[in-house]
């Protein structure tokens, strides 16, 4: 009778240990899940930040394109005015040669200023395109790194889960050994 009670105590202790192992396994899984969720939120925040930055750059690029378009229209207008001035020069050559020469000089200086400004905007545009490409490359690399990290964590989680299941199955087979005694 004493032997039977000892066996029951051992069985109860074993069941308690098994229950504790399962509870700790679930707690560890929950902690790992919480940590992965935190990392996911950080990665999403980073992605949102880069997306907002990209949208900002797109808006800036749009402003540059609109400005360039206005400059090109202005340049066309100046060219048309210059052509008209040249025709007027041929018609009123004797009467207004000094006035037309002054108008030509004004047009040339405005044309030069617009040309310089156009070149400056072109270089700014190229620089913005390069920055945009660099940011897209950084964003792509960070996305790949996040995917690798997530895959590694998922693989580790599955491995740990499989190890825990193997341990549980080992513990589950232990009472059979004790029954043979």
PDB file of C-alpha atoms in Angstrom:
ATOM      1  CA  UNK A   1       0.000   0.000   0.000  1.00  0.00           C
ATOM      2  CA  UNK A   2       2.929   2.340   0.749  1.00  0.00           C
ATOM      3  CA  UNK A   3       4.341   1.586  -2.670  1.00  0.00           C
ATOM      4  CA  UNK A   4       1.080   2.595  -4.360  1.00  0.00           C
ATOM      5  CA  UNK A   5       0.985   5.958  -2.593  1.00  0.00           C
ATOM      6  CA  UNK A   6       4.556   6.729  -3.569  1.00  0.00           C
ATOM      7  CA  UNK A   7       3.725   5.906  -7.142  1.00  0.00           C
ATOM      8  CA  UNK A   8       0.705   8.241  -7.022  1.00  0.00           C
ATOM      9  CA  UNK A   9       2.854  11.025  -5.599  1.00  0.00           C
ATOM     10  CA  UNK A  10       5.388  10.532  -8.335  1.00  0.00           C
ATOM     11  CA  UNK A  11       2.647  10.531 -10.906  1.00  0.00           C
ATOM     12  CA  UNK A  12       1.190  13.754  -9.454  1.00  0.00           C
ATOM     13  CA  UNK A  13       4.643  15.403  -9.392  1.00  0.00           C
ATOM     14  CA  UNK A  14       5.242  14.326 -12.962  1.00  0.00           C
ATOM     15  CA  UNK A  15       1.857  15.727 -14.045  1.00  0.00           C
ATOM     16  CA  UNK A  16       2.627  19.003 -12.260  1.00  0.00           C
ATOM     17  CA  UNK A  17       6.027  19.240 -13.966  1.00  0.00           C
ATOM     18  CA  UNK A  18       4.448  18.465 -17.287  1.00  0.00           C
ATOM     19  CA  UNK A  19       1.806  21.151 -16.741  1.00  0.00           C
ATOM     20  CA  UNK A  20       4.482  23.682 -15.707  1.00  0.00           C
ATOM     21  CA  UNK A  21       6.515  22.845 -18.822  1.00  0.00           C
ATOM     22  CA  UNK A  22       3.477  23.394 -21.039  1.00  0.00           C
ATOM     23  CA  UNK A  23       2.606  26.679 -19.273  1.00  0.00           C
ATOM     24  CA  UNK A  24       6.185  27.943 -19.602  1.00  0.00           C
ATOM     25  CA  UNK A  25       6.216  26.884 -23.247  1.00  0.00           C
ATOM     26  CA  UNK A  26       3.060  28.904 -23.888  1.00  0.00           C
ATOM     27  CA  UNK A  27       4.481  31.890 -21.978  1.00  0.00           C
ATOM     28  CA  UNK A  28       7.671  31.747 -24.023  1.00  0.00           C
ATOM     29  CA  UNK A  29       5.663  31.553 -27.235  1.00  0.00           C
ATOM     30  CA  UNK A  30       3.554  34.535 -26.163  1.00  0.00           C
ATOM     31  CA  UNK A  31       6.667  36.562 -25.309  1.00  0.00           C
ATOM     32  CA  UNK A  32       8.236  35.695 -28.649  1.00  0.00           C
ATOM     33  CA  UNK A  33       5.014  36.644 -30.431  1.00  0.00           C
ATOM     34  CA  UNK A  34       4.896  39.974 -28.561  1.00  0.00           C
ATOM     35  CA  UNK A  35       8.529  40.711 -29.475  1.00  0.00           C
ATOM     36  CA  UNK A  36       7.916  39.906 -33.146  1.00  0.00           C
ATOM     37  CA  UNK A  37       4.835  42.137 -33.124  1.00  0.00           C
ATOM     38  CA  UNK A  38       6.933  44.968 -31.692  1.00  0.00           C
ATOM     39  CA  UNK A  39       9.551  44.534 -34.393  1.00  0.00           C
ATOM     40  CA  UNK A  40       6.834  44.431 -37.020  1.00  0.00           C
ATOM     41  CA  UNK A  41       5.355  47.699 -35.730  1.00  0.00           C
ATOM     42  CA  UNK A  42       8.796  49.323 -35.819  1.00  0.00           C
ATOM     43  CA  UNK A  43       9.354  48.109 -39.369  1.00  0.00           C
ATOM     44  CA  UNK A  44       5.937  49.389 -40.419  1.00  0.00           C
ATOM     45  CA  UNK A  45       6.682  52.772 -38.816  1.00  0.00           C
ATOM     46  CA  UNK A  46       9.984  52.917 -40.717  1.00  0.00           C
ATOM     47  CA  UNK A  47       8.249  51.959 -43.952  1.00  0.00           C
ATOM     48  CA  UNK A  48       5.628  54.677 -43.361  1.00  0.00           C
ATOM     49  CA  UNK A  49       8.377  57.208 -42.697  1.00  0.00           C
ATOM     50  CA  UNK A  50      10.116  56.316 -45.959  1.00  0.00           C
ATOM     51  CA  UNK A  51       6.824  56.377 -47.812  1.00  0.00           C
ATOM     52  CA  UNK A  52       6.073  59.854 -46.473  1.00  0.00           C
ATOM     53  CA  UNK A  53       9.575  60.960 -47.418  1.00  0.00           C
ATOM     54  CA  UNK A  54       9.082  59.535 -50.884  1.00  0.00           C
ATOM     55  CA  UNK A  55       5.759  61.369 -51.191  1.00  0.00           C
ATOM     56  CA  UNK A  56       7.461  64.565 -50.066  1.00  0.00           C
ATOM     57  CA  UNK A  57      10.164  64.106 -52.690  1.00  0.00           C
ATOM     58  CA  UNK A  58       7.502  63.379 -55.300  1.00  0.00           C
ATOM     59  CA  UNK A  59       5.711  66.600 -54.360  1.00  0.00           C
ATOM     60  CA  UNK A  60       8.974  68.530 -54.579  1.00  0.00           C
ATOM     61  CA  UNK A  61       9.709  66.945 -57.934  1.00  0.00           C
ATOM     62  CA  UNK A  62       6.231  67.919 -59.132  1.00  0.00           C
ATOM     63  CA  UNK A  63       6.892  71.517 -58.091  1.00  0.00           C
ATOM     64  CA  UNK A  64      10.174  71.442 -60.017  1.00  0.00           C
ATOM     65  CA  UNK A  65       8.394  70.060 -63.090  1.00  0.00           C
ATOM     66  CA  UNK A  66       5.721  72.760 -62.878  1.00  0.00           C
ATOM     67  CA  UNK A  67       8.342  75.454 -62.472  1.00  0.00           C
ATOM     68  CA  UNK A  68      10.270  74.085 -65.416  1.00  0.00           C
ATOM     69  CA  UNK A  69       7.091  74.044 -67.493  1.00  0.00           C
ATOM     70  CA  UNK A  70       6.425  77.677 -66.603  1.00  0.00           C
ATOM     71  CA  UNK A  71      10.002  78.553 -67.514  1.00  0.00           C
ATOM     72  CA  UNK A  72       9.701  76.787 -70.847  1.00  0.00           C
ATOM     73  CA  UNK A  73       6.449  78.626 -71.586  1.00  0.00           C
ATOM     74  CA  UNK A  74       8.101  81.865 -70.599  1.00  0.00           C
ATOM     75  CA  UNK A  75      11.049  81.033 -72.828  1.00  0.00           C
ATOM     76  CA  UNK A  76       8.723  80.321 -75.745  1.00  0.00           C
ATOM     77  CA  UNK A  77       6.961  83.576 -75.079  1.00  0.00           C
ATOM     78  CA  UNK A  78      10.277  85.386 -75.044  1.00  0.00           C
ATOM     79  CA  UNK A  79      11.257  83.753 -78.321  1.00  0.00           C
ATOM     80  CA  UNK A  80       7.969  84.792 -79.894  1.00  0.00           C
ATOM     81  CA  UNK A  81       8.469  88.325 -78.635  1.00  0.00           C
ATOM     82  CA  UNK A  82      11.997  88.307 -80.008  1.00  0.00           C
ATOM     83  CA  UNK A  83      10.763  87.093 -83.385  1.00  0.00           C
ATOM     84  CA  UNK A  84       8.126  89.820 -83.407  1.00  0.00           C
ATOM     85  CA  UNK A  85      10.738  92.383 -82.450  1.00  0.00           C
ATOM     86  CA  UNK A  86      12.915  91.163 -85.309  1.00  0.00           C
ATOM     87  CA  UNK A  87      10.021  91.536 -87.769  1.00  0.00           C
ATOM     88  CA  UNK A  88       9.281  94.990 -86.381  1.00  0.00           C
ATOM     89  CA  UNK A  89      12.945  95.770 -86.792  1.00  0.00           C
ATOM     90  CA  UNK A  90      12.716  94.969 -90.497  1.00  0.00           C
ATOM     91  CA  UNK A  91       9.536  97.073 -90.902  1.00  0.00           C
ATOM     92  CA  UNK A  92      10.587 100.043 -88.772  1.00  0.00           C
ATOM     93  CA  UNK A  93      14.334  99.805 -89.327  1.00  0.00           C
ATOM     94  CA  UNK A  94      14.954 103.461 -90.040  1.00  0.00           C
ATOM     95  CA  UNK A  95      12.483 104.890 -87.525  1.00  0.00           C
ATOM     96  CA  UNK A  96      13.231 102.840 -84.396  1.00  0.00           C
ATOM     97  CA  UNK A  97      16.648 101.236 -84.700  1.00  0.00           C
ATOM     98  CA  UNK A  98      17.807 102.416 -81.255  1.00  0.00           C
ATOM     99  CA  UNK A  99      14.563 101.260 -79.566  1.00  0.00           C
ATOM    100  CA  UNK A 100      14.736  97.826 -81.190  1.00  0.00           C
ATOM    101  CA  UNK A 101      18.394  97.384 -80.261  1.00  0.00           C
ATOM    102  CA  UNK A 102      17.564  98.159 -76.621  1.00  0.00           C
ATOM    103  CA  UNK A 103      14.637  95.686 -76.720  1.00  0.00           C
ATOM    104  CA  UNK A 104      16.925  93.031 -78.160  1.00  0.00           C
ATOM    105  CA  UNK A 105      19.458  93.579 -75.412  1.00  0.00           C
ATOM    106  CA  UNK A 106      16.712  93.313 -72.779  1.00  0.00           C
ATOM    107  CA  UNK A 107      15.435  90.123 -74.375  1.00  0.00           C
ATOM    108  CA  UNK A 108      18.906  88.628 -74.525  1.00  0.00           C
ATOM    109  CA  UNK A 109      19.590  89.386 -70.885  1.00  0.00           C
ATOM    110  CA  UNK A 110      16.237  87.885 -69.851  1.00  0.00           C
ATOM    111  CA  UNK A 111      16.937  84.907 -72.076  1.00  0.00           C
ATOM    112  CA  UNK A 112      20.351  84.468 -70.432  1.00  0.00           C
ATOM    113  CA  UNK A 113      18.856  84.721 -66.947  1.00  0.00           C
ATOM    114  CA  UNK A 114      16.156  82.204 -67.840  1.00  0.00           C
ATOM    115  CA  UNK A 115      18.705  79.912 -69.415  1.00  0.00           C
ATOM    116  CA  UNK A 116      20.885  80.023 -66.294  1.00  0.00           C
ATOM    117  CA  UNK A 117      17.856  79.435 -64.104  1.00  0.00           C
ATOM    118  CA  UNK A 118      16.767  76.583 -66.385  1.00  0.00           C
ATOM    119  CA  UNK A 119      20.195  74.944 -66.116  1.00  0.00           C
ATOM    120  CA  UNK A 120      20.137  75.339 -62.337  1.00  0.00           C
ATOM    121  CA  UNK A 121      16.709  73.726 -62.139  1.00  0.00           C
ATOM    122  CA  UNK A 122      17.863  70.950 -64.422  1.00  0.00           C
ATOM    123  CA  UNK A 123      20.792  70.176 -62.115  1.00  0.00           C
ATOM    124  CA  UNK A 124      18.489  70.327 -59.080  1.00  0.00           C
ATOM    125  CA  UNK A 125      16.128  67.959 -60.847  1.00  0.00           C
ATOM    126  CA  UNK A 126      18.953  65.483 -61.537  1.00  0.00           C
ATOM    127  CA  UNK A 127      20.089  65.713 -57.929  1.00  0.00           C
ATOM    128  CA  UNK A 128      16.556  65.058 -56.670  1.00  0.00           C
ATOM    129  CA  UNK A 129      16.242  62.084 -59.005  1.00  0.00           C
ATOM    130  CA  UNK A 130      19.497  60.675 -57.630  1.00  0.00           C
ATOM    131  CA  UNK A 131      18.373  61.213 -54.036  1.00  0.00           C
ATOM    132  CA  UNK A 132      15.064  59.583 -54.839  1.00  0.00           C
ATOM    133  CA  UNK A 133      16.809  56.563 -56.385  1.00  0.00           C
ATOM    134  CA  UNK A 134      19.110  56.288 -53.347  1.00  0.00           C
ATOM    135  CA  UNK A 135      16.134  56.395 -50.999  1.00  0.00           C
ATOM    136  CA  UNK A 136      14.316  53.755 -53.007  1.00  0.00           C
ATOM    137  CA  UNK A 137      17.419  51.535 -52.874  1.00  0.00           C
ATOM    138  CA  UNK A 138      17.711  52.053 -49.089  1.00  0.00           C
ATOM    139  CA  UNK A 139      14.028  51.265 -48.696  1.00  0.00           C
ATOM    140  CA  UNK A 140      14.398  48.093 -50.776  1.00  0.00           C
ATOM    141  CA  UNK A 141      17.428  46.956 -48.756  1.00  0.00           C
ATOM    142  CA  UNK A 142      15.633  47.574 -45.469  1.00  0.00           C
ATOM    143  CA  UNK A 143      12.631  45.637 -46.760  1.00  0.00           C
ATOM    144  CA  UNK A 144      14.871  42.695 -47.654  1.00  0.00           C
ATOM    145  CA  UNK A 145      16.573  42.849 -44.258  1.00  0.00           C
ATOM    146  CA  UNK A 146      13.214  42.896 -42.515  1.00  0.00           C
ATOM    147  CA  UNK A 147      12.049  39.908 -44.571  1.00  0.00           C
ATOM    148  CA  UNK A 148      15.216  37.964 -43.698  1.00  0.00           C
ATOM    149  CA  UNK A 149      14.923  38.832 -40.020  1.00  0.00           C
ATOM    150  CA  UNK A 150      11.259  37.896 -39.959  1.00  0.00           C
ATOM    151  CA  UNK A 151      11.986  34.587 -41.724  1.00  0.00           C
ATOM    152  CA  UNK A 152      14.825  33.818 -39.307  1.00  0.00           C
ATOM    153  CA  UNK A 153      12.621  34.524 -36.299  1.00  0.00           C
ATOM    154  CA  UNK A 154       9.781  32.489 -37.735  1.00  0.00           C
ATOM    155  CA  UNK A 155      12.131  29.601 -38.463  1.00  0.00           C
ATOM    156  CA  UNK A 156      13.573  29.789 -34.940  1.00  0.00           C
ATOM    157  CA  UNK A 157      10.073  29.938 -33.455  1.00  0.00           C
ATOM    158  CA  UNK A 158       8.989  26.857 -35.409  1.00  0.00           C
ATOM    159  CA  UNK A 159      12.174  25.045 -34.373  1.00  0.00           C
ATOM    160  CA  UNK A 160      11.607  25.901 -30.715  1.00  0.00           C
ATOM    161  CA  UNK A 161       7.994  24.865 -30.981  1.00  0.00           C
ATOM    162  CA  UNK A 162       9.033  21.531 -32.488  1.00  0.00           C
ATOM    163  CA  UNK A 163      11.619  21.017 -29.737  1.00  0.00           C
ATOM    164  CA  UNK A 164       8.987  21.758 -27.098  1.00  0.00           C
ATOM    165  CA  UNK A 165       6.605  19.296 -28.702  1.00  0.00           C
ATOM    166  CA  UNK A 166       9.341  16.672 -28.708  1.00  0.00           C
ATOM    167  CA  UNK A 167      10.045  17.350 -25.044  1.00  0.00           C
ATOM    168  CA  UNK A 168       6.359  17.088 -24.249  1.00  0.00           C
ATOM    169  CA  UNK A 169       6.127  13.791 -26.096  1.00  0.00           C
ATOM    170  CA  UNK A 170       9.171  12.555 -24.158  1.00  0.00           C
ATOM    171  CA  UNK A 171       7.508  13.540 -20.890  1.00  0.00           C
ATOM    172  CA  UNK A 172       4.284  11.923 -22.009  1.00  0.00           C
ATOM    173  CA  UNK A 173       6.088   8.601 -22.565  1.00  0.00           C
ATOM    174  CA  UNK A 174       7.733   8.659 -19.120  1.00  0.00           C
ATOM    175  CA  UNK A 175       4.676   7.382 -17.154  1.00  0.00           C
ATOM    176  CA  UNK A 176       4.754   4.269 -19.316  1.00  0.00           C
ATOM    177  CA  UNK A 177       8.283   3.560 -18.074  1.00  0.00           C
ATOM    178  CA  UNK A 178       7.247   3.984 -14.461  1.00  0.00           C
ATOM    179  CA  UNK A 179       4.317   1.585 -14.916  1.00  0.00           C
ATOM    180  CA  UNK A 180       6.758  -1.167 -15.957  1.00  0.00           C
ATOM    181  CA  UNK A 181       8.513  -0.931 -12.582  1.00  0.00           C
TER     182      UNK A 181
END
